[in-house]
Short mmCIF file of N, CA, C and O in Angstrom, two decimals:
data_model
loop_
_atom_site.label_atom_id
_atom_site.label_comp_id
_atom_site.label_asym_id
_atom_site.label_seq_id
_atom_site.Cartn_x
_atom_site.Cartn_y
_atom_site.Cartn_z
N UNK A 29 7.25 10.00 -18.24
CA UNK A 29 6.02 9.95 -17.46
C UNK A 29 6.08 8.75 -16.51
O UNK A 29 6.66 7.72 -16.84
N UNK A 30 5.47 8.90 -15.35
CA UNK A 30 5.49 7.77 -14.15
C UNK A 30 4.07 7.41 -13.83
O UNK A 30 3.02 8.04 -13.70
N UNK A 31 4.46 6.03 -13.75
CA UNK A 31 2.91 5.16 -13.78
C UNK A 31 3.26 4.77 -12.49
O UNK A 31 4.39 4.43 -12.15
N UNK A 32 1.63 4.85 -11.32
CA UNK A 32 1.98 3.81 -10.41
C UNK A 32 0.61 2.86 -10.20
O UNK A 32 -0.38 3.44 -9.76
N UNK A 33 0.53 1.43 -10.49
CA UNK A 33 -0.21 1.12 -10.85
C UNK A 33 -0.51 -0.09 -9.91
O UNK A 33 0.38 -0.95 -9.95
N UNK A 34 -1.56 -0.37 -9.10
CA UNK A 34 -1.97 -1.13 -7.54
C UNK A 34 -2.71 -2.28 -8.28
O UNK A 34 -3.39 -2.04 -9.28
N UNK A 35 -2.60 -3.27 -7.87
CA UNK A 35 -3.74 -4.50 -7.92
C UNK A 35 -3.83 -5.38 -7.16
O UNK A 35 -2.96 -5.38 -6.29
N UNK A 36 -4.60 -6.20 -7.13
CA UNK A 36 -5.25 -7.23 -5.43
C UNK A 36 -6.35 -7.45 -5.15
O UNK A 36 -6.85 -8.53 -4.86
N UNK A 37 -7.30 -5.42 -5.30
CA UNK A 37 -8.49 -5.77 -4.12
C UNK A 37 -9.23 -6.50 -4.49
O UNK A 37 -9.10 -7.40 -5.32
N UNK A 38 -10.19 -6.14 -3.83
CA UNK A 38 -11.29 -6.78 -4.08
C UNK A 38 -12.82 -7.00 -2.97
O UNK A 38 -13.19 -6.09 -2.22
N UNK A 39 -13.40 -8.13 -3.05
CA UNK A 39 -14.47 -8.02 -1.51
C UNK A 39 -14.04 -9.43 -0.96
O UNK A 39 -13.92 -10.38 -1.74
N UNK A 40 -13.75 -9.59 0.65
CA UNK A 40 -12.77 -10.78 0.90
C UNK A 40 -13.18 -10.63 2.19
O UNK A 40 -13.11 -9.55 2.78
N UNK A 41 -13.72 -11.92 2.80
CA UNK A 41 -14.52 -12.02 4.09
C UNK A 41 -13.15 -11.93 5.69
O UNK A 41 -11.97 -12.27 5.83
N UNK A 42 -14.29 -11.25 6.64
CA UNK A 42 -13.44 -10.86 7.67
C UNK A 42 -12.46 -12.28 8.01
O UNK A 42 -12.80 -13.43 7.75
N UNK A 43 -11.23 -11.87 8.63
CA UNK A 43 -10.34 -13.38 9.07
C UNK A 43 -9.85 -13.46 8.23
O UNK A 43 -8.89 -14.18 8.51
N UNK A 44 -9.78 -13.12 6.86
CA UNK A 44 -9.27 -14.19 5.32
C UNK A 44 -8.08 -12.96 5.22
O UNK A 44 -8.13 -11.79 5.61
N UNK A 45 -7.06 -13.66 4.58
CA UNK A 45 -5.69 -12.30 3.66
C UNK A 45 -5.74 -12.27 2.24
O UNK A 45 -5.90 -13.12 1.37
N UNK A 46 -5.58 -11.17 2.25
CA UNK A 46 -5.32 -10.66 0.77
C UNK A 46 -3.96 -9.80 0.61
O UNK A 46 -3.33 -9.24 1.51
N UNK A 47 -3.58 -9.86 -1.19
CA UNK A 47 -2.21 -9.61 -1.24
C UNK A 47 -2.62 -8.29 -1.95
O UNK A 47 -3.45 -8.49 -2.83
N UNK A 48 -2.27 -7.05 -1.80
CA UNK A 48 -1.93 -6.21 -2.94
C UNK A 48 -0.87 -6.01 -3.30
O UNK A 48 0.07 -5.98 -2.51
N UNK A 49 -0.69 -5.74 -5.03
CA UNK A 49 0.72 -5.35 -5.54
C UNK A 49 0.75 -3.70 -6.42
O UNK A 49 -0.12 -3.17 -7.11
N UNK A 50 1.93 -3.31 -6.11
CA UNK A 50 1.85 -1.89 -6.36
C UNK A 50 3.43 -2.14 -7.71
O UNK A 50 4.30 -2.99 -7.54
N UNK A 51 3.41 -1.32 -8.70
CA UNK A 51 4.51 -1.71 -9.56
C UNK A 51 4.40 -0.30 -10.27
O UNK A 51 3.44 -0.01 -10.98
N UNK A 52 5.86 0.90 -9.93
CA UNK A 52 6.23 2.14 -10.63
C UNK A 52 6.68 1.78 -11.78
O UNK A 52 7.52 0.87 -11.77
N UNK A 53 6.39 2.19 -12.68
CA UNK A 53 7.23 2.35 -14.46
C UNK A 53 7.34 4.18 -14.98
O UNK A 53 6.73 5.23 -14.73
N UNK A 54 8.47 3.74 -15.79
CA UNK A 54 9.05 5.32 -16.49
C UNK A 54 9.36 6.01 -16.35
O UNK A 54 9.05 6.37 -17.49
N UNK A 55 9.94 7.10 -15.85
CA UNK A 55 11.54 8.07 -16.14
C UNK A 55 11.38 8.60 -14.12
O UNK A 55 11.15 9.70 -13.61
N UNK A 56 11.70 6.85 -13.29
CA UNK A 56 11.58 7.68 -11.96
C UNK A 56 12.90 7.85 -11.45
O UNK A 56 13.30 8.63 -10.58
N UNK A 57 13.45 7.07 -12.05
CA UNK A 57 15.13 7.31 -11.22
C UNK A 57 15.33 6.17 -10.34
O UNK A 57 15.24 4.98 -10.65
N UNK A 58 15.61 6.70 -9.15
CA UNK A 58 15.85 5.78 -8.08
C UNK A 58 14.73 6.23 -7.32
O UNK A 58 14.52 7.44 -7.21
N UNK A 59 13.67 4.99 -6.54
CA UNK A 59 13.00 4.59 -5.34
C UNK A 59 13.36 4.91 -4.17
O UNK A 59 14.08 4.03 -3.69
N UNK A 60 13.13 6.05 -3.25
CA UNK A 60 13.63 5.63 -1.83
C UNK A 60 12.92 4.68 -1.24
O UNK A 60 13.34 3.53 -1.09
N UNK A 61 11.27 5.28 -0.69
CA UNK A 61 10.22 4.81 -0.54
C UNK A 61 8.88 4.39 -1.06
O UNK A 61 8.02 5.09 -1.60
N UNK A 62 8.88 3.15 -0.78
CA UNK A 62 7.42 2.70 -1.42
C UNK A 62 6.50 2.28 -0.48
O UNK A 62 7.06 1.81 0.51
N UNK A 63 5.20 2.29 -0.42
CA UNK A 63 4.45 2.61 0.56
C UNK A 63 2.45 2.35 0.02
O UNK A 63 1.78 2.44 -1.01
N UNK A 64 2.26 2.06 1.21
CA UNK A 64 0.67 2.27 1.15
C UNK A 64 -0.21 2.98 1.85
O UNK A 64 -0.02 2.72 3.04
N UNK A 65 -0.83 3.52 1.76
CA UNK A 65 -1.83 4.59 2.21
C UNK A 65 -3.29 3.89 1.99
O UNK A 65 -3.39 3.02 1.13
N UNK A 66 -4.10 4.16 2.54
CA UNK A 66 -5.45 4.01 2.58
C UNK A 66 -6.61 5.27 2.81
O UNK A 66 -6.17 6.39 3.08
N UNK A 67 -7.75 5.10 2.71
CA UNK A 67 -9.16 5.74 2.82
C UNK A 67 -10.08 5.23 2.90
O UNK A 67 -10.84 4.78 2.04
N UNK A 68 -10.13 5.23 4.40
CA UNK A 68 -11.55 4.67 4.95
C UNK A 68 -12.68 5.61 4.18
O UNK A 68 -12.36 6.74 3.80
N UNK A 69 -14.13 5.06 3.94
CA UNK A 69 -15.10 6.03 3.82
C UNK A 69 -15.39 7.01 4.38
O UNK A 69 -16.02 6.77 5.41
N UNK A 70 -15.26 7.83 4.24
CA UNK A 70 -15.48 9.44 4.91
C UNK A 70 -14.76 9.78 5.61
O UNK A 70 -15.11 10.34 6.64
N UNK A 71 -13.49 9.59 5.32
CA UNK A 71 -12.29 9.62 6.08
C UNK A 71 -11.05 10.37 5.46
O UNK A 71 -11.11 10.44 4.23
N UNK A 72 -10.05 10.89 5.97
CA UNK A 72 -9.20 11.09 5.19
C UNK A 72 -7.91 9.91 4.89
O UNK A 72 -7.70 8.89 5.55
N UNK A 73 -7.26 10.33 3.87
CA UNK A 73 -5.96 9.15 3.55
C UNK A 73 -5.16 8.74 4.87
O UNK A 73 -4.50 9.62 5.42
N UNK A 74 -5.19 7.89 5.24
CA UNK A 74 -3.87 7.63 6.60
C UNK A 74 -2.90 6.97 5.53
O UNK A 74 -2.92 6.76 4.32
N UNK A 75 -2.06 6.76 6.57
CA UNK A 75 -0.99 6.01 6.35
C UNK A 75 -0.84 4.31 7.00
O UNK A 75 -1.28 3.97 8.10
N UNK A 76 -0.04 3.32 5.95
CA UNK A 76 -0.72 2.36 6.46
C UNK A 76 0.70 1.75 6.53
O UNK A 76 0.92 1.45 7.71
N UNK A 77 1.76 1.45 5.73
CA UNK A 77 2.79 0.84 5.74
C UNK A 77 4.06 1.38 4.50
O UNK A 77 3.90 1.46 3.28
N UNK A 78 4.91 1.59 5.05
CA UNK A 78 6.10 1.93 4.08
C UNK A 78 7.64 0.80 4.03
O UNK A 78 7.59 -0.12 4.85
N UNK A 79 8.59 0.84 3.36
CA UNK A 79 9.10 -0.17 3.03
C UNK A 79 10.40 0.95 1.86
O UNK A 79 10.18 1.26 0.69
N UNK A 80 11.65 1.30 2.68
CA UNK A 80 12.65 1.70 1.95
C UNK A 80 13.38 1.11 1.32
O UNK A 80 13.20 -0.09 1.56
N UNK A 81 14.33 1.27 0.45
CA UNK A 81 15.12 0.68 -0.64
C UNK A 81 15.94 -0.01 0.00
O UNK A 81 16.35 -1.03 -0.56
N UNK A 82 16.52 0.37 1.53
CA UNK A 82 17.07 -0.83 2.25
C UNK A 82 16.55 -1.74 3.22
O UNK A 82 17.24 -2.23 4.11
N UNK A 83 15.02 -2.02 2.99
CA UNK A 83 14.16 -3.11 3.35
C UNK A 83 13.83 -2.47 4.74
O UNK A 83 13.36 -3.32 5.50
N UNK A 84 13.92 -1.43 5.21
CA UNK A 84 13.33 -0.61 6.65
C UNK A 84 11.62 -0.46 6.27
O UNK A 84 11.23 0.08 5.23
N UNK A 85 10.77 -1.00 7.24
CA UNK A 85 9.70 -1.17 7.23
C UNK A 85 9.23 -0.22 8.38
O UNK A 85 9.65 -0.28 9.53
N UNK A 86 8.54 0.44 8.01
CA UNK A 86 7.03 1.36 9.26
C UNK A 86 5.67 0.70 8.80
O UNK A 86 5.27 0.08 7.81
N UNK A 87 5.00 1.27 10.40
CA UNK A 87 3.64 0.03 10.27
C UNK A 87 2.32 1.36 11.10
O UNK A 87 2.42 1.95 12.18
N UNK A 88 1.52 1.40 10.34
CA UNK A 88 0.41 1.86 11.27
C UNK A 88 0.60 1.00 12.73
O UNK A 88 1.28 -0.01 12.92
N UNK A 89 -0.01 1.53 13.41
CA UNK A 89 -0.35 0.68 14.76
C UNK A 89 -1.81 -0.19 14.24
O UNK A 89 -1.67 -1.40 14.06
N UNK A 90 -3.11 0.36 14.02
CA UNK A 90 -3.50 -0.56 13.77
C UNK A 90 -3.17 -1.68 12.74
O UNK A 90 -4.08 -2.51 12.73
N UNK A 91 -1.97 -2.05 11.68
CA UNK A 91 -1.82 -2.93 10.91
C UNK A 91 -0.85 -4.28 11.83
O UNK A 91 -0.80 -5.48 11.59
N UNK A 92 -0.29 -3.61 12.75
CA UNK A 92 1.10 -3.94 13.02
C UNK A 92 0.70 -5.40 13.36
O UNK A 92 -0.40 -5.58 13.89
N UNK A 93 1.35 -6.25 13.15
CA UNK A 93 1.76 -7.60 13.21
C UNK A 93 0.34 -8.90 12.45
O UNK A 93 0.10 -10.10 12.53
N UNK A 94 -0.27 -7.66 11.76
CA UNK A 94 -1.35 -8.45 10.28
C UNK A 94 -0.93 -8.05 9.40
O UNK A 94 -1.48 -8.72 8.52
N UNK A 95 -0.01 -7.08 8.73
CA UNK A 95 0.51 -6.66 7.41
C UNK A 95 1.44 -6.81 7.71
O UNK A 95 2.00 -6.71 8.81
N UNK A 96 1.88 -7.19 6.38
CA UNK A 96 3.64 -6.85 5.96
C UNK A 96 3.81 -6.42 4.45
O UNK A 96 3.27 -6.87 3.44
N UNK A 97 4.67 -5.47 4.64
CA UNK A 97 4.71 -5.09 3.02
C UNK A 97 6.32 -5.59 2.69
O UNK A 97 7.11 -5.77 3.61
N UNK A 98 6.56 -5.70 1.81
CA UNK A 98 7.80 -5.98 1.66
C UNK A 98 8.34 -5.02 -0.22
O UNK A 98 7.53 -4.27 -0.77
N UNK A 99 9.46 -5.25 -0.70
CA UNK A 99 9.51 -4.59 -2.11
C UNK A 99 10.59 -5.67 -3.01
O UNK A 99 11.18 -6.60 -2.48
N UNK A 100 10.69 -5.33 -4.39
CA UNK A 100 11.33 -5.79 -5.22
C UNK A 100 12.12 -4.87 -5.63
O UNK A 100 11.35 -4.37 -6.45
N UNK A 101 13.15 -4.18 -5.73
CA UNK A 101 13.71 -3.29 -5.98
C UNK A 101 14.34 -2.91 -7.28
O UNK A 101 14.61 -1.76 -7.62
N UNK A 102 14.60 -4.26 -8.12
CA UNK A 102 14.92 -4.41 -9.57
C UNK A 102 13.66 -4.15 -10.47
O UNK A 102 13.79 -3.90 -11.67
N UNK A 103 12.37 -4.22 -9.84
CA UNK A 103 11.16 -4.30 -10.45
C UNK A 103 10.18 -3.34 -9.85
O UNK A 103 9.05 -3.32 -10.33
N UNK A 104 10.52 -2.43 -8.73
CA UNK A 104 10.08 -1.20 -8.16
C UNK A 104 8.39 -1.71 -8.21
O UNK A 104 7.49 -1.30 -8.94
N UNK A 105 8.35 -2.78 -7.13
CA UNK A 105 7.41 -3.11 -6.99
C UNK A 105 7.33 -2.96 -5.33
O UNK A 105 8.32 -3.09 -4.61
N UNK A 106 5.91 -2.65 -4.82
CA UNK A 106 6.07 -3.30 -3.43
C UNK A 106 4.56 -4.20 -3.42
O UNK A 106 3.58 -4.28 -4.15
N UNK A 107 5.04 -4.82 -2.14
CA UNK A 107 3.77 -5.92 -1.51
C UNK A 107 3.24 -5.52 -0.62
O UNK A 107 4.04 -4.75 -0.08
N UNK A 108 2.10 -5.55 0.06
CA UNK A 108 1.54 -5.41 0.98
C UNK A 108 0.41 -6.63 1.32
O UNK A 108 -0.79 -6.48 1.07
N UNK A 109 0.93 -7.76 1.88
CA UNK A 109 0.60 -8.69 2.15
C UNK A 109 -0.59 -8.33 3.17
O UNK A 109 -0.21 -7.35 3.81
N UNK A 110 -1.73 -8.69 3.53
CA UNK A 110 -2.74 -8.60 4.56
C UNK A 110 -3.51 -9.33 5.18
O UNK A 110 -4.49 -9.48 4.45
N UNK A 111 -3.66 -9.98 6.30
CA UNK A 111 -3.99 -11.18 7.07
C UNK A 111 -5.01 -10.54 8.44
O UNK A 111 -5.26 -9.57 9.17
N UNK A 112 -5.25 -11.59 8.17
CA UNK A 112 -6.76 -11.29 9.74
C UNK A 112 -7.34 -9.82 9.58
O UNK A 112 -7.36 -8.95 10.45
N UNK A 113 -7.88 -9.72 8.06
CA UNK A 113 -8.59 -8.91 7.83
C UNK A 113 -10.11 -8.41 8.65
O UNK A 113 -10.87 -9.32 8.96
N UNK A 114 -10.36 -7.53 8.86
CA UNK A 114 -11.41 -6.89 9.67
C UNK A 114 -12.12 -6.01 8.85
O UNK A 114 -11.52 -5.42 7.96
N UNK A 115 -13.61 -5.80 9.06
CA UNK A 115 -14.20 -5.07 7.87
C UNK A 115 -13.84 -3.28 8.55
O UNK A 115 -14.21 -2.33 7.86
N UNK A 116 -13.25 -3.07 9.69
CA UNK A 116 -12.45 -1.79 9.27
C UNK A 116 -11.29 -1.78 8.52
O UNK A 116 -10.72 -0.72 8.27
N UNK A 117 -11.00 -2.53 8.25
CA UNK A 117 -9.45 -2.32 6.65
C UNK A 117 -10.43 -2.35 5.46
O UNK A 117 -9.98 -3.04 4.55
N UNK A 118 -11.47 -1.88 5.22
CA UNK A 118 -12.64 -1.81 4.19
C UNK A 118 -12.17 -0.16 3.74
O UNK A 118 -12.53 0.89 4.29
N UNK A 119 -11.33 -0.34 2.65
CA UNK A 119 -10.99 1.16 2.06
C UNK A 119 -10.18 1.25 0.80
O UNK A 119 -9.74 0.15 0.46
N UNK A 120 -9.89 2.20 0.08
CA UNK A 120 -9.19 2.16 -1.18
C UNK A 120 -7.74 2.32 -0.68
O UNK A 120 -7.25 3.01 0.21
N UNK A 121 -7.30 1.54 -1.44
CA UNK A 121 -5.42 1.27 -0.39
C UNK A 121 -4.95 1.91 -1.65
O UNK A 121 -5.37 1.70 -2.79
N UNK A 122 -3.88 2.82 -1.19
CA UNK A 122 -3.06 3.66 -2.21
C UNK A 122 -1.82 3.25 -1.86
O UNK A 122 -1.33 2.93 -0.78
N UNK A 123 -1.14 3.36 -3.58
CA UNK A 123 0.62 2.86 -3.51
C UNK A 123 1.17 4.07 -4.03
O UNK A 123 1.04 4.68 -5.10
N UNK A 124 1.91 4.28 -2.84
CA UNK A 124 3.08 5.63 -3.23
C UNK A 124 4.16 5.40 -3.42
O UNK A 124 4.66 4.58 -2.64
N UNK A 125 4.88 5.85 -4.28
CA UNK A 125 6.47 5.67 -4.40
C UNK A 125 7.17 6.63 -4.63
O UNK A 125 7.08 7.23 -5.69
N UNK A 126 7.93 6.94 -3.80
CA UNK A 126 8.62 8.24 -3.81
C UNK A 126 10.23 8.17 -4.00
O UNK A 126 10.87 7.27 -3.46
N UNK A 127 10.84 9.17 -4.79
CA UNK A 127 12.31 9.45 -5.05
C UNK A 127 12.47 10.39 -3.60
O UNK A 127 11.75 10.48 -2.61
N UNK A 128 14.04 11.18 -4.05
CA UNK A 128 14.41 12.10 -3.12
C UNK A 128 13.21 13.37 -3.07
O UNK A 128 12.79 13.84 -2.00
N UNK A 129 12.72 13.89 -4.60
CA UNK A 129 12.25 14.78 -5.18
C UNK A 129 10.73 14.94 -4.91
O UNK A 129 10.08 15.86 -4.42
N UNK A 130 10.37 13.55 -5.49
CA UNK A 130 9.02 14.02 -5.77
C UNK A 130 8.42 12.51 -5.49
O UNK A 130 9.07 11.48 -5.68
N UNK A 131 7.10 12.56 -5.03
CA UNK A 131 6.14 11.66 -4.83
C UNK A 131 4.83 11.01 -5.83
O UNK A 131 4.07 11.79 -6.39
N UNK A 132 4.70 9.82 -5.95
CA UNK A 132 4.10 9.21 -6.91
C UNK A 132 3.01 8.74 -6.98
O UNK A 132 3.18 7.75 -7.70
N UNK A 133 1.49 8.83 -6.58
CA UNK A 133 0.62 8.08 -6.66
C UNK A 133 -0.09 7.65 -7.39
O UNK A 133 -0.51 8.28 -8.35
N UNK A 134 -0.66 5.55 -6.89
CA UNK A 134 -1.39 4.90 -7.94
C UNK A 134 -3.18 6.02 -7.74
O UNK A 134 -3.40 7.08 -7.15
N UNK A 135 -4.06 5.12 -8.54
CA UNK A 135 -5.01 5.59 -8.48
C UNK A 135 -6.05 4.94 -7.56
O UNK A 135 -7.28 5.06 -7.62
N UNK A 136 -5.16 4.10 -6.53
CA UNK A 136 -5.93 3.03 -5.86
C UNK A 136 -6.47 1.78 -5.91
O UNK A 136 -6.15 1.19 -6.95
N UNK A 137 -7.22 1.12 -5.14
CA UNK A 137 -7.49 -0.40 -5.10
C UNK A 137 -8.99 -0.40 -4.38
O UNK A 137 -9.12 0.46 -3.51
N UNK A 138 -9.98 -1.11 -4.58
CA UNK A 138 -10.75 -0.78 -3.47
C UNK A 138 -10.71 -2.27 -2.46
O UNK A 138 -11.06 -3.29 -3.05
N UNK A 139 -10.32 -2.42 -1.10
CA UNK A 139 -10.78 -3.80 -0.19
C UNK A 139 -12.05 -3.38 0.33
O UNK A 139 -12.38 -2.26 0.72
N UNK A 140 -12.94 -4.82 0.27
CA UNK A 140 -13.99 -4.80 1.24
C UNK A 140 -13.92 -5.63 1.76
O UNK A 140 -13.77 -6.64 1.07
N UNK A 141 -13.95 -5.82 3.07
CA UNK A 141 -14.16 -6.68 4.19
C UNK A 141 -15.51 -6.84 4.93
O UNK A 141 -16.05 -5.98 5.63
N UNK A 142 -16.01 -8.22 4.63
CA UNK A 142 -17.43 -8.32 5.12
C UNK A 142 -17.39 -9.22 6.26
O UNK A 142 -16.90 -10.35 6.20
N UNK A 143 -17.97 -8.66 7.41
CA UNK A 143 -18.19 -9.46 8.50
C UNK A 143 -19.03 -10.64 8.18
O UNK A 143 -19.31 -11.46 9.06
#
């Protein structure tokens, strides 16, 4: 069975960074991609930042050059570091981790960002 299990959020005033950490356990194999997703309120899931087993990073456009995610690969963890937060990054951030096969998701995080 595969656990994917997010922690970080929280409520964290506009301008300020916050770190989330995402960490897979149990029978996944090998990691290609690990990744974060989000959900704005009444919105559907976007995509927010991914991070492959050979450190290749993709970026939403709106994240690009305030996030960075980075990974641990011995510990099938990733980071998603977040800076000059805005109360639109106010959403449940999801950690995916995916093999060749099949795809993994946590159950989420919630950020709030208060102006």
């Amino acid at each position: 069975q595969v656990q994917v299990v997010e922690s970080g959020g929280g409520l964290v005033q506009a301008g300020t960074s916050r770190r989330l950490s995402c960490t897979a356990s149990g029978s996944i194999g090998s990691l290609n991609v690990m990744g974060w997703y989000r959900q704005l309120p009444g919105k559907q899931r976007e995509f927010v930042a991914t991070v492959t087993s050979g450190s290749i990073t993709n970026y939403a456009d709106s994240v690009k050059g305030r996030f960075t995610v980075s990974r641990d690969n011995a510990e099938n963890t990733v980071i998603l570091q977040m800076n000059s937060l805005k109360p639109e990054d106010t959403a449940v951030y999801y950690c995916k981790a995916s093999t060749l096969y099949s795809d993994y998701w946590g159950r989420g995080t919630q950020v709030t960002v208060s102006s």
